[in-house]
PDB file of C-alpha atoms in Angstrom:
ATOM      1  CA  MET E   1      40.293 100.461 104.371  1.00  0.00           C
ATOM      2  CA  SER E   2      40.413  96.607 104.277  1.00  0.00           C
ATOM      3  CA  PRO E   3      44.477  96.372 103.108  1.00  0.00           C
ATOM      4  CA  LYS E   4      45.544  95.399  99.324  1.00  0.00           C
ATOM      5  CA  SER E   5      46.730  91.578  98.125  1.00  0.00           C
ATOM      6  CA  GLY E   6      49.492  90.758  96.518  1.00  0.00           C
ATOM      7  CA  THR E   7      51.130  87.804  95.117  1.00  0.00           C
ATOM      8  CA  PRO E   8      54.687  87.698  96.385  1.00  0.00           C
ATOM      9  CA  GLN E   9      57.314  85.887  94.789  1.00  0.00           C
ATOM     10  CA  LYS E  10      60.219  84.433  95.999  1.00  0.00           C
ATOM     11  CA  ASN E  11      63.275  84.496  93.961  1.00  0.00           C
ATOM     12  CA  LEU E  12      67.027  82.862  95.178  1.00  0.00           C
ATOM     13  CA  MET E  13      70.323  84.871  93.332  1.00  0.00           C
ATOM     14  CA  LEU E  14      73.287  83.432  94.387  1.00  0.00           C
ATOM     15  CA  PHE E  15      76.102  86.265  94.211  1.00  0.00           C
ATOM     16  CA  SER E  16      80.394  85.318  94.019  1.00  0.00           C
ATOM     17  CA  GLY E  17      83.065  87.606  94.944  1.00  0.00           C
ATOM     18  CA  ARG E  18      86.128  86.837  93.051  1.00  0.00           C
ATOM     19  CA  ALA E  19      88.163  85.001  95.834  1.00  0.00           C
ATOM     20  CA  HIS E  20      87.331  81.290  94.624  1.00  0.00           C
ATOM     21  CA  LEU E  21      84.709  80.675  91.771  1.00  0.00           C
ATOM     22  CA  GLU E  22      85.404  77.447  91.104  1.00  0.00           C
ATOM     23  CA  LEU E  23      83.412  76.551  94.449  1.00  0.00           C
ATOM     24  CA  ALA E  24      80.629  79.146  93.619  1.00  0.00           C
ATOM     25  CA  GLU E  25      79.951  77.667  90.238  1.00  0.00           C
ATOM     26  CA  GLU E  26      79.446  74.289  91.604  1.00  0.00           C
ATOM     27  CA  VAL E  27      77.551  75.850  94.575  1.00  0.00           C
ATOM     28  CA  ALA E  28      75.559  77.237  91.478  1.00  0.00           C
ATOM     29  CA  LYS E  29      75.349  73.970  89.567  1.00  0.00           C
ATOM     30  CA  HIS E  30      73.857  71.683  92.238  1.00  0.00           C
ATOM     31  CA  LEU E  31      70.907  74.537  93.041  1.00  0.00           C
ATOM     32  CA  ASP E  32      70.302  74.723  88.821  1.00  0.00           C
ATOM     33  CA  VAL E  33      70.995  78.757  88.705  1.00  0.00           C
ATOM     34  CA  THR E  34      73.350  80.852  87.645  1.00  0.00           C
ATOM     35  CA  ILE E  35      75.643  83.089  89.365  1.00  0.00           C
ATOM     36  CA  THR E  36      74.228  86.848  88.891  1.00  0.00           C
ATOM     37  CA  PRO E  37      76.597  89.153  86.245  1.00  0.00           C
ATOM     38  CA  GLN E  38      78.188  91.510  88.012  1.00  0.00           C
ATOM     39  CA  THR E  39      80.598  94.168  87.065  1.00  0.00           C
ATOM     40  CA  LEU E  40      83.431  93.981  89.960  1.00  0.00           C
ATOM     41  CA  HIS E  41      86.855  95.391  89.625  1.00  0.00           C
ATOM     42  CA  ASN E  42      89.796  97.547  91.658  1.00  0.00           C
ATOM     43  CA  PHE E  43      90.573 101.127  91.245  1.00  0.00           C
ATOM     44  CA  ALA E  44      94.312 101.966  90.818  1.00  0.00           C
ATOM     45  CA  ASN E  45      94.417 102.762  94.599  1.00  0.00           C
ATOM     46  CA  GLY E  46      93.198  99.436  95.607  1.00  0.00           C
ATOM     47  CA  GLU E  47      89.268 100.467  96.267  1.00  0.00           C
ATOM     48  CA  ILE E  48      86.920  97.966  95.014  1.00  0.00           C
ATOM     49  CA  PHE E  49      83.645  98.634  92.610  1.00  0.00           C
ATOM     50  CA  VAL E  50      80.682  96.899  92.018  1.00  0.00           C
ATOM     51  CA  ARG E  51      77.294  97.050  90.493  1.00  0.00           C
ATOM     52  CA  PHE E  52      74.897  94.006  90.003  1.00  0.00           C
ATOM     53  CA  GLN E  53      74.061  93.931  86.620  1.00  0.00           C
ATOM     54  CA  GLU E  54      70.267  92.373  86.895  1.00  0.00           C
ATOM     55  CA  SER E  55      67.715  93.602  89.101  1.00  0.00           C
ATOM     56  CA  VAL E  56      67.793  92.334  92.995  1.00  0.00           C
ATOM     57  CA  ARG E  57      64.920  93.901  94.792  1.00  0.00           C
ATOM     58  CA  GLY E  58      62.953  91.942  96.577  1.00  0.00           C
ATOM     59  CA  THR E  59      65.252  88.878  96.488  1.00  0.00           C
ATOM     60  CA  ASP E  60      66.808  86.342  98.500  1.00  0.00           C
ATOM     61  CA  ALA E  61      70.106  87.291  97.762  1.00  0.00           C
ATOM     62  CA  PHE E  62      73.274  84.913  98.689  1.00  0.00           C
ATOM     63  CA  VAL E  63      76.434  86.248  98.498  1.00  0.00           C
ATOM     64  CA  LEU E  64      79.590  83.563  98.539  1.00  0.00           C
ATOM     65  CA  GLN E  65      82.884  84.489  99.074  1.00  0.00           C
ATOM     66  CA  SER E  66      85.964  82.238 100.446  1.00  0.00           C
ATOM     67  CA  HIS E  67      88.200  84.392 102.356  1.00  0.00           C
ATOM     68  CA  THR E  68      91.798  82.898 101.437  1.00  0.00           C
ATOM     69  CA  THR E  69      95.299  85.231 100.674  1.00  0.00           C
ATOM     70  CA  PRO E  70      94.585  88.636 100.686  1.00  0.00           C
ATOM     71  CA  ILE E  71      91.888  87.927 102.944  1.00  0.00           C
ATOM     72  CA  ASN E  72      91.454  91.670 104.263  1.00  0.00           C
ATOM     73  CA  GLU E  73      90.945  92.138  99.963  1.00  0.00           C
ATOM     74  CA  TRP E  74      88.130  89.743 100.303  1.00  0.00           C
ATOM     75  CA  VAL E  75      86.335  90.552 103.090  1.00  0.00           C
ATOM     76  CA  MET E  76      86.186  93.826 101.903  1.00  0.00           C
ATOM     77  CA  GLU E  77      84.730  93.238  98.231  1.00  0.00           C
ATOM     78  CA  GLN E  78      81.669  91.040 100.581  1.00  0.00           C
ATOM     79  CA  LEU E  79      80.976  93.992 102.658  1.00  0.00           C
ATOM     80  CA  ILE E  80      80.803  96.000  99.354  1.00  0.00           C
ATOM     81  CA  MET E  81      78.967  93.655  97.988  1.00  0.00           C
ATOM     82  CA  VAL E  82      76.218  93.309 100.903  1.00  0.00           C
ATOM     83  CA  ASP E  83      76.441  97.068 100.999  1.00  0.00           C
ATOM     84  CA  ALA E  84      75.177  97.158  97.044  1.00  0.00           C
ATOM     85  CA  LEU E  85      72.121  94.990  97.749  1.00  0.00           C
ATOM     86  CA  LYS E  86      71.174  96.227 100.874  1.00  0.00           C
ATOM     87  CA  ARG E  87      71.400  99.904  98.565  1.00  0.00           C
ATOM     88  CA  ALA E  88      69.465  97.977  95.619  1.00  0.00           C
ATOM     89  CA  SER E  89      66.328  96.599  98.301  1.00  0.00           C
ATOM     90  CA  ALA E  90      67.241  92.827  98.201  1.00  0.00           C
ATOM     91  CA  LYS E  91      64.851  91.621 101.139  1.00  0.00           C
ATOM     92  CA  ARG E  92      67.518  88.796 102.527  1.00  0.00           C
ATOM     93  CA  ILE E  93      70.999  89.292 102.682  1.00  0.00           C
ATOM     94  CA  THR E  94      73.027  85.714 103.592  1.00  0.00           C
ATOM     95  CA  VAL E  95      76.513  86.135 103.768  1.00  0.00           C
ATOM     96  CA  ILE E  96      78.291  82.697 103.111  1.00  0.00           C
ATOM     97  CA  MET E  97      81.842  81.871 103.847  1.00  0.00           C
ATOM     98  CA  PRO E  98      82.964  79.009 104.208  1.00  0.00           C
ATOM     99  CA  PHE E  99      85.918  80.148 106.190  1.00  0.00           C
ATOM    100  CA  TYR E 100      85.437  82.347 108.722  1.00  0.00           C
ATOM    101  CA  PRO E 101      87.883  85.323 108.669  1.00  0.00           C
ATOM    102  CA  TYR E 102      89.560  86.444 111.837  1.00  0.00           C
ATOM    103  CA  ALA E 103      88.078  83.017 113.890  1.00  0.00           C
ATOM    104  CA  ARG E 104      91.130  82.347 115.584  1.00  0.00           C
ATOM    105  CA  GLN E 105      90.897  85.716 117.362  1.00  0.00           C
ATOM    106  CA  ASP E 106      87.895  84.815 119.515  1.00  0.00           C
ATOM    107  CA  LYS E 107      89.236  86.342 123.022  1.00  0.00           C
ATOM    108  CA  LYS E 108      91.963  87.731 124.505  1.00  0.00           C
ATOM    109  CA  HIS E 109      94.365  86.123 125.398  1.00  0.00           C
ATOM    110  CA  LYS E 110      96.122  89.090 127.239  1.00  0.00           C
ATOM    111  CA  GLY E 111      95.303  93.000 127.689  1.00  0.00           C
ATOM    112  CA  ARG E 112      94.758  95.551 125.117  1.00  0.00           C
ATOM    113  CA  GLU E 113      93.940  92.372 122.203  1.00  0.00           C
ATOM    114  CA  PRO E 114      91.269  92.951 119.750  1.00  0.00           C
ATOM    115  CA  ILE E 115      88.656  90.322 119.160  1.00  0.00           C
ATOM    116  CA  SER E 116      88.451  90.407 115.700  1.00  0.00           C
ATOM    117  CA  ALA E 117      86.301  87.445 115.214  1.00  0.00           C
ATOM    118  CA  ARG E 118      83.518  89.717 116.818  1.00  0.00           C
ATOM    119  CA  LEU E 119      84.489  92.439 114.560  1.00  0.00           C
ATOM    120  CA  ILE E 120      84.328  90.650 111.364  1.00  0.00           C
ATOM    121  CA  ALA E 121      80.330  89.878 112.527  1.00  0.00           C
ATOM    122  CA  ASP E 122      79.656  93.185 113.482  1.00  0.00           C
ATOM    123  CA  LEU E 123      80.758  94.902 109.891  1.00  0.00           C
ATOM    124  CA  PHE E 124      78.736  91.867 108.108  1.00  0.00           C
ATOM    125  CA  LYS E 125      75.966  92.959 110.284  1.00  0.00           C
ATOM    126  CA  THR E 126      76.495  96.959 109.749  1.00  0.00           C
ATOM    127  CA  ALA E 127      76.550  96.204 105.463  1.00  0.00           C
ATOM    128  CA  GLY E 128      73.380  94.772 105.401  1.00  0.00           C
ATOM    129  CA  ALA E 129      73.789  90.978 106.375  1.00  0.00           C
ATOM    130  CA  ASP E 130      70.514  89.142 107.553  1.00  0.00           C
ATOM    131  CA  ARG E 131      72.447  85.610 108.226  1.00  0.00           C
ATOM    132  CA  ILE E 132      75.631  83.925 108.147  1.00  0.00           C
ATOM    133  CA  MET E 133      76.221  80.370 106.807  1.00  0.00           C
ATOM    134  CA  THR E 134      79.726  78.875 107.495  1.00  0.00           C
ATOM    135  CA  VAL E 135      81.832  75.374 107.604  1.00  0.00           C
ATOM    136  CA  ASP E 136      83.518  74.310 110.758  1.00  0.00           C
ATOM    137  CA  LEU E 137      84.061  77.290 113.085  1.00  0.00           C
ATOM    138  CA  HIS E 138      87.641  77.668 114.754  1.00  0.00           C
ATOM    139  CA  THR E 139      85.282  76.917 118.271  1.00  0.00           C
ATOM    140  CA  ALA E 140      81.414  77.478 118.520  1.00  0.00           C
ATOM    141  CA  GLN E 141      81.118  80.630 120.418  1.00  0.00           C
ATOM    142  CA  ILE E 142      81.780  82.738 117.316  1.00  0.00           C
ATOM    143  CA  GLN E 143      77.825  81.709 116.420  1.00  0.00           C
ATOM    144  CA  GLY E 144      77.251  84.741 119.121  1.00  0.00           C
ATOM    145  CA  PHE E 145      78.802  87.459 117.913  1.00  0.00           C
ATOM    146  CA  PHE E 146      76.415  87.940 115.226  1.00  0.00           C
ATOM    147  CA  ASP E 147      73.323  89.664 115.815  1.00  0.00           C
ATOM    148  CA  GLY E 148      71.153  87.310 113.743  1.00  0.00           C
ATOM    149  CA  PRO E 149      70.685  83.363 112.434  1.00  0.00           C
ATOM    150  CA  VAL E 150      74.292  81.961 112.101  1.00  0.00           C
ATOM    151  CA  ASP E 151      74.342  78.602 109.735  1.00  0.00           C
ATOM    152  CA  HIS E 152      77.170  76.462 111.108  1.00  0.00           C
ATOM    153  CA  LEU E 153      77.356  73.916 108.791  1.00  0.00           C
ATOM    154  CA  LEU E 154      80.040  70.464 109.071  1.00  0.00           C
ATOM    155  CA  ALA E 155      82.420  69.031 106.924  1.00  0.00           C
ATOM    156  CA  GLN E 156      82.201  66.276 108.974  1.00  0.00           C
ATOM    157  CA  ASN E 157      80.253  64.307 107.272  1.00  0.00           C
ATOM    158  CA  VAL E 158      81.871  64.847 104.039  1.00  0.00           C
ATOM    159  CA  LEU E 159      85.023  63.738 105.546  1.00  0.00           C
ATOM    160  CA  ALA E 160      84.213  61.169 107.879  1.00  0.00           C
ATOM    161  CA  GLN E 161      82.329  58.992 104.529  1.00  0.00           C
ATOM    162  CA  HIS E 162      85.965  59.170 102.901  1.00  0.00           C
ATOM    163  CA  ILE E 163      87.849  58.107 106.072  1.00  0.00           C
ATOM    164  CA  LYS E 164      85.075  54.720 105.984  1.00  0.00           C
ATOM    165  CA  GLU E 165      85.238  54.090 102.800  1.00  0.00           C
ATOM    166  CA  THR E 166      88.681  54.058 102.311  1.00  0.00           C
ATOM    167  CA  TYR E 167      90.457  53.285 105.957  1.00  0.00           C
ATOM    168  CA  GLY E 168      86.313  51.653 107.700  1.00  0.00           C
ATOM    169  CA  ASN E 169      88.293  47.871 108.011  1.00  0.00           C
ATOM    170  CA  ALA E 170      91.346  49.506 109.124  1.00  0.00           C
ATOM    171  CA  ASP E 171      91.829  49.399 113.256  1.00  0.00           C
ATOM    172  CA  ILE E 172      91.303  53.146 113.987  1.00  0.00           C
ATOM    173  CA  THR E 173      92.448  55.741 116.535  1.00  0.00           C
ATOM    174  CA  VAL E 174      90.691  59.063 116.259  1.00  0.00           C
ATOM    175  CA  VAL E 175      93.351  61.892 117.231  1.00  0.00           C
ATOM    176  CA  SER E 176      93.254  65.524 118.351  1.00  0.00           C
ATOM    177  CA  PRO E 177      96.434  67.134 117.689  1.00  0.00           C
ATOM    178  CA  ASP E 178      96.110  69.184 121.365  1.00  0.00           C
ATOM    179  CA  SER E 179      92.918  68.766 124.277  1.00  0.00           C
ATOM    180  CA  GLY E 180      91.000  71.646 123.275  1.00  0.00           C
ATOM    181  CA  ARG E 181      89.789  69.677 120.224  1.00  0.00           C
ATOM    182  CA  VAL E 182      88.901  66.484 122.064  1.00  0.00           C
ATOM    183  CA  ARG E 183      85.114  67.259 121.836  1.00  0.00           C
ATOM    184  CA  LEU E 184      85.546  66.897 117.857  1.00  0.00           C
ATOM    185  CA  ALA E 185      87.576  63.627 118.129  1.00  0.00           C
ATOM    186  CA  GLU E 186      84.845  62.417 120.239  1.00  0.00           C
ATOM    187  CA  LYS E 187      82.013  63.384 117.625  1.00  0.00           C
ATOM    188  CA  TRP E 188      84.214  61.763 115.062  1.00  0.00           C
ATOM    189  CA  ALA E 189      85.036  58.601 116.873  1.00  0.00           C
ATOM    190  CA  GLN E 190      81.268  57.907 117.070  1.00  0.00           C
ATOM    191  CA  GLN E 191      80.603  58.815 113.703  1.00  0.00           C
ATOM    192  CA  LEU E 192      83.390  56.590 112.700  1.00  0.00           C
ATOM    193  CA  GLY E 193      82.004  53.131 114.792  1.00  0.00           C
ATOM    194  CA  ASP E 194      82.557  53.931 118.257  1.00  0.00           C
ATOM    195  CA  ARG E 195      86.153  54.015 117.750  1.00  0.00           C
ATOM    196  CA  PRO E 196      89.001  55.181 120.776  1.00  0.00           C
ATOM    197  CA  ILE E 197      90.576  58.585 120.995  1.00  0.00           C
ATOM    198  CA  ALA E 198      93.743  60.616 121.854  1.00  0.00           C
ATOM    199  CA  PHE E 199      95.300  63.567 121.845  1.00  0.00           C
ATOM    200  CA  ILE E 200      98.340  65.308 121.875  1.00  0.00           C
ATOM    201  CA  HIS E 201      99.155  67.318 124.863  1.00  0.00           C
ATOM    202  CA  LYS E 202     101.101  69.980 123.639  1.00  0.00           C
ATOM    203  CA  THR E 203     102.431  73.729 124.179  1.00  0.00           C
ATOM    204  CA  ARG E 204     101.776  76.727 122.568  1.00  0.00           C
ATOM    205  CA  ASP E 205     103.707  79.958 123.313  1.00  0.00           C
ATOM    206  CA  PRO E 206     101.297  83.281 122.588  1.00  0.00           C
ATOM    207  CA  ASP E 207     104.042  85.608 121.645  1.00  0.00           C
ATOM    208  CA  LYS E 208     104.647  83.377 118.386  1.00  0.00           C
ATOM    209  CA  PRO E 209     101.948  82.366 116.169  1.00  0.00           C
ATOM    210  CA  ASN E 210     102.044  79.348 114.176  1.00  0.00           C
ATOM    211  CA  GLU E 211     104.235  77.424 116.420  1.00  0.00           C
ATOM    212  CA  ALA E 212     103.255  74.597 118.552  1.00  0.00           C
ATOM    213  CA  VAL E 213     105.440  72.053 120.402  1.00  0.00           C
ATOM    214  CA  ALA E 214     104.503  68.372 120.375  1.00  0.00           C
ATOM    215  CA  ASN E 215     104.865  66.890 123.854  1.00  0.00           C
ATOM    216  CA  ARG E 216     103.446  63.406 124.204  1.00  0.00           C
ATOM    217  CA  VAL E 217     100.464  61.840 123.051  1.00  0.00           C
ATOM    218  CA  VAL E 218      97.755  60.195 125.486  1.00  0.00           C
ATOM    219  CA  GLY E 219      96.252  57.548 124.070  1.00  0.00           C
ATOM    220  CA  LYS E 220      96.286  54.097 122.555  1.00  0.00           C
ATOM    221  CA  VAL E 221      97.653  54.537 119.334  1.00  0.00           C
ATOM    222  CA  LYS E 222     100.387  51.586 118.712  1.00  0.00           C
ATOM    223  CA  ASP E 223      99.824  49.442 115.489  1.00  0.00           C
ATOM    224  CA  ARG E 224      96.541  51.700 114.881  1.00  0.00           C
ATOM    225  CA  LEU E 225      96.052  53.775 111.975  1.00  0.00           C
ATOM    226  CA  CYS E 226      95.268  57.503 113.415  1.00  0.00           C
ATOM    227  CA  VAL E 227      92.972  59.896 112.218  1.00  0.00           C
ATOM    228  CA  LEU E 228      94.138  63.665 112.707  1.00  0.00           C
ATOM    229  CA  VAL E 229      91.632  65.869 112.871  1.00  0.00           C
ATOM    230  CA  ASP E 230      91.506  69.413 113.091  1.00  0.00           C
ATOM    231  CA  ASP E 231      89.532  72.026 112.070  1.00  0.00           C
ATOM    232  CA  MET E 232      92.179  74.047 109.623  1.00  0.00           C
ATOM    233  CA  ILE E 233      95.972  73.817 108.802  1.00  0.00           C
ATOM    234  CA  ASP E 234      97.681  77.052 108.378  1.00  0.00           C
ATOM    235  CA  THR E 235     101.763  76.153 108.188  1.00  0.00           C
ATOM    236  CA  GLY E 236     100.973  72.437 108.864  1.00  0.00           C
ATOM    237  CA  GLY E 237     103.430  73.081 112.103  1.00  0.00           C
ATOM    238  CA  THR E 238     100.602  71.991 114.615  1.00  0.00           C
ATOM    239  CA  ILE E 239      99.572  68.692 112.278  1.00  0.00           C
ATOM    240  CA  VAL E 240     103.140  67.689 111.341  1.00  0.00           C
ATOM    241  CA  LYS E 241     104.531  67.544 114.716  1.00  0.00           C
ATOM    242  CA  ALA E 242     101.668  65.298 115.792  1.00  0.00           C
ATOM    243  CA  THR E 243     102.022  63.482 112.986  1.00  0.00           C
ATOM    244  CA  GLU E 244     105.327  62.550 113.927  1.00  0.00           C
ATOM    245  CA  ALA E 245     104.291  62.339 117.631  1.00  0.00           C
ATOM    246  CA  LEU E 246     102.165  59.707 116.563  1.00  0.00           C
ATOM    247  CA  LEU E 247     104.374  57.548 114.628  1.00  0.00           C
ATOM    248  CA  ALA E 248     107.233  57.414 117.186  1.00  0.00           C
ATOM    249  CA  GLU E 249     104.607  55.892 119.601  1.00  0.00           C
ATOM    250  CA  GLY E 250     104.334  53.222 117.451  1.00  0.00           C
ATOM    251  CA  ALA E 251     101.287  54.028 115.351  1.00  0.00           C
ATOM    252  CA  SER E 252     100.572  51.822 111.607  1.00  0.00           C
ATOM    253  CA  ASP E 253     100.055  54.526 109.909  1.00  0.00           C
ATOM    254  CA  VAL E 254      98.373  58.427 109.746  1.00  0.00           C
ATOM    255  CA  VAL E 255      95.854  60.341 108.323  1.00  0.00           C
ATOM    256  CA  ILE E 256      95.044  64.021 108.445  1.00  0.00           C
ATOM    257  CA  ALA E 257      91.592  65.139 107.954  1.00  0.00           C
ATOM    258  CA  SER E 258      90.968  69.020 107.903  1.00  0.00           C
ATOM    259  CA  THR E 259      88.055  71.117 107.129  1.00  0.00           C
ATOM    260  CA  HIS E 260      89.928  74.326 105.575  1.00  0.00           C
ATOM    261  CA  GLY E 261      93.128  73.966 103.814  1.00  0.00           C
ATOM    262  CA  ILE E 262      94.855  77.274 104.161  1.00  0.00           C
ATOM    263  CA  LEU E 263      97.779  76.055 103.690  1.00  0.00           C
ATOM    264  CA  SER E 264     100.327  79.406 103.879  1.00  0.00           C
ATOM    265  CA  ASP E 265     104.060  78.520 103.153  1.00  0.00           C
ATOM    266  CA  PRO E 266     106.111  76.027 104.453  1.00  0.00           C
ATOM    267  CA  ALA E 267     102.475  74.011 104.770  1.00  0.00           C
ATOM    268  CA  THR E 268     102.885  72.561 101.228  1.00  0.00           C
ATOM    269  CA  GLU E 269     106.622  71.604 102.019  1.00  0.00           C
ATOM    270  CA  ARG E 270     105.911  69.806 105.723  1.00  0.00           C
ATOM    271  CA  LEU E 271     102.485  68.251 104.369  1.00  0.00           C
ATOM    272  CA  ALA E 272     104.082  66.433 101.267  1.00  0.00           C
ATOM    273  CA  ASN E 273     107.520  65.570 103.289  1.00  0.00           C
ATOM    274  CA  CYS E 274     105.606  64.190 106.484  1.00  0.00           C
ATOM    275  CA  LYS E 275     105.137  60.973 106.965  1.00  0.00           C
ATOM    276  CA  ALA E 276     101.179  60.795 107.130  1.00  0.00           C
ATOM    277  CA  ARG E 277      99.451  58.101 104.387  1.00  0.00           C
ATOM    278  CA  GLU E 278      97.237  60.739 102.865  1.00  0.00           C
ATOM    279  CA  VAL E 279      96.157  64.367 103.861  1.00  0.00           C
ATOM    280  CA  ILE E 280      92.184  64.896 103.428  1.00  0.00           C
ATOM    281  CA  VAL E 281      91.086  68.744 102.852  1.00  0.00           C
ATOM    282  CA  THR E 282      88.046  70.514 101.803  1.00  0.00           C
ATOM    283  CA  ASN E 283      87.702  72.967  99.063  1.00  0.00           C
ATOM    284  CA  THR E 284      86.076  76.151 101.412  1.00  0.00           C
ATOM    285  CA  LEU E 285      89.344  77.970 100.614  1.00  0.00           C
ATOM    286  CA  PRO E 286      90.598  77.826  96.926  1.00  0.00           C
ATOM    287  CA  ILE E 287      93.919  75.096  97.037  1.00  0.00           C
ATOM    288  CA  PRO E 288      95.958  76.037  93.709  1.00  0.00           C
ATOM    289  CA  GLU E 289      97.674  73.354  91.926  1.00  0.00           C
ATOM    290  CA  ASP E 290     101.189  74.060  92.973  1.00  0.00           C
ATOM    291  CA  LYS E 291      99.863  73.700  96.722  1.00  0.00           C
ATOM    292  CA  ARG E 292      98.845  70.388  96.184  1.00  0.00           C
ATOM    293  CA  PHE E 293     101.044  66.904  96.010  1.00  0.00           C
ATOM    294  CA  PRO E 294     100.256  63.396  95.522  1.00  0.00           C
ATOM    295  CA  GLY E 295      98.949  62.404  99.090  1.00  0.00           C
ATOM    296  CA  MET E 296      96.612  65.050  99.226  1.00  0.00           C
ATOM    297  CA  THR E 297      92.675  64.671  98.578  1.00  0.00           C
ATOM    298  CA  VAL E 298      90.283  67.658  98.194  1.00  0.00           C
ATOM    299  CA  LEU E 299      86.659  66.689  98.774  1.00  0.00           C
ATOM    300  CA  SER E 300      83.960  69.354  97.586  1.00  0.00           C
ATOM    301  CA  ILE E 301      81.582  71.207 100.019  1.00  0.00           C
ATOM    302  CA  ALA E 302      79.488  72.187  97.435  1.00  0.00           C
ATOM    303  CA  PRO E 303      76.935  70.172  97.775  1.00  0.00           C
ATOM    304  CA  LEU E 304      76.571  70.755 101.573  1.00  0.00           C
ATOM    305  CA  LEU E 305      76.333  74.505 100.719  1.00  0.00           C
ATOM    306  CA  ALA E 306      74.131  74.153  98.256  1.00  0.00           C
ATOM    307  CA  ARG E 307      71.608  71.642 100.657  1.00  0.00           C
ATOM    308  CA  ALA E 308      71.620  74.265 103.343  1.00  0.00           C
ATOM    309  CA  ILE E 309      71.067  77.589 100.623  1.00  0.00           C
ATOM    310  CA  GLU E 310      67.823  75.520  99.701  1.00  0.00           C
ATOM    311  CA  ALA E 311      66.994  74.746 103.175  1.00  0.00           C
ATOM    312  CA  VAL E 312      67.376  78.672 104.157  1.00  0.00           C
ATOM    313  CA  PHE E 313      65.545  79.393 100.515  1.00  0.00           C
ATOM    314  CA  GLU E 314      62.813  77.263 101.870  1.00  0.00           C
ATOM    315  CA  ASP E 315      62.183  78.237 105.296  1.00  0.00           C
ATOM    316  CA  GLY E 316      63.680  75.090 105.849  1.00  0.00           C
ATOM    317  CA  SER E 317      65.930  73.133 109.002  1.00  0.00           C
ATOM    318  CA  VAL E 318      69.427  73.051 108.660  1.00  0.00           C
ATOM    319  CA  THR E 319      69.933  71.546 111.177  1.00  0.00           C
ATOM    320  CA  SER E 320      68.053  68.372 110.219  1.00  0.00           C
ATOM    321  CA  LEU E 321      71.195  68.076 107.603  1.00  0.00           C
ATOM    322  CA  PHE E 322      73.307  67.012 109.917  1.00  0.00           C
ATOM    323  CA  ASP E 323      70.887  65.003 112.295  1.00  0.00           C
ATOM    324  CA  GLY E 324      69.852  67.347 114.415  1.00  0.00           C
ATOM    325  CA  SER E 325      73.400  67.966 115.709  1.00  0.00           C
ATOM    326  CA  ALA E 326      74.014  71.286 114.332  1.00  0.00           C
TER     327      ALA E 326
END
């Protein structure tokens, strides 16, 4: 008995949670698709309901959600969307989380603590996700927490291009806010034209989250423009103290570049009042007008996400988007 041949047709469908519709619409525009219509609401007790208004059977589904405040609600919403797609027979489900939730809880500092970043990966795998796409993980080993392909996109190209265009002729030193991110600073320094690097030697009390003490600057920063790079800005304490330390050491100016602008209070006040020339972030997370200030620049991550989605859909190389360094 010979097998029956078919005519399989690939269809890309983009789905979006409610956390950051502006980003999803921008990604859809770059892909030349529309966001799949859906019914999505909360019951009186807070439970989330979702139903897609079009057939998703056999489709390549991409589910985008930005995990901003209230983070647990948006995680649950994306999980429910994935579950609905699995039960509606989507062929492949790719979860797009520009900011990976709970990424800072990637290991145990003390006994009887969770590894919540692993739990997030397990939850999405159980819900039915085949693949995860994310931007600038807090630590690269989180990729190993998910039992399936993980596309770890890098926002460095987007941020570095802006630095080159704006400050390319300055004497730049790339600065890591702590010793753990020196490797990141090295990559930045190479991309900006083999610039020198420095880092802030600091201490942090694991019992006091969001608190850090900048101790001293290691490296040459006097009379130089310091580009202070990090993956996220939460309350802004670390990055502002690092800025103050650099200026105290004689830096001519400080530019802050970070992928994820979490901006929990009082981050906006701290950043607006610090003496950095510019604070550059991307729109992996929504940044409302009340959290913006004149010295802030928000760059779009949508073109990068769209190119990666296109590569996954066409079974192309995502790594090639980063010159083989992803």
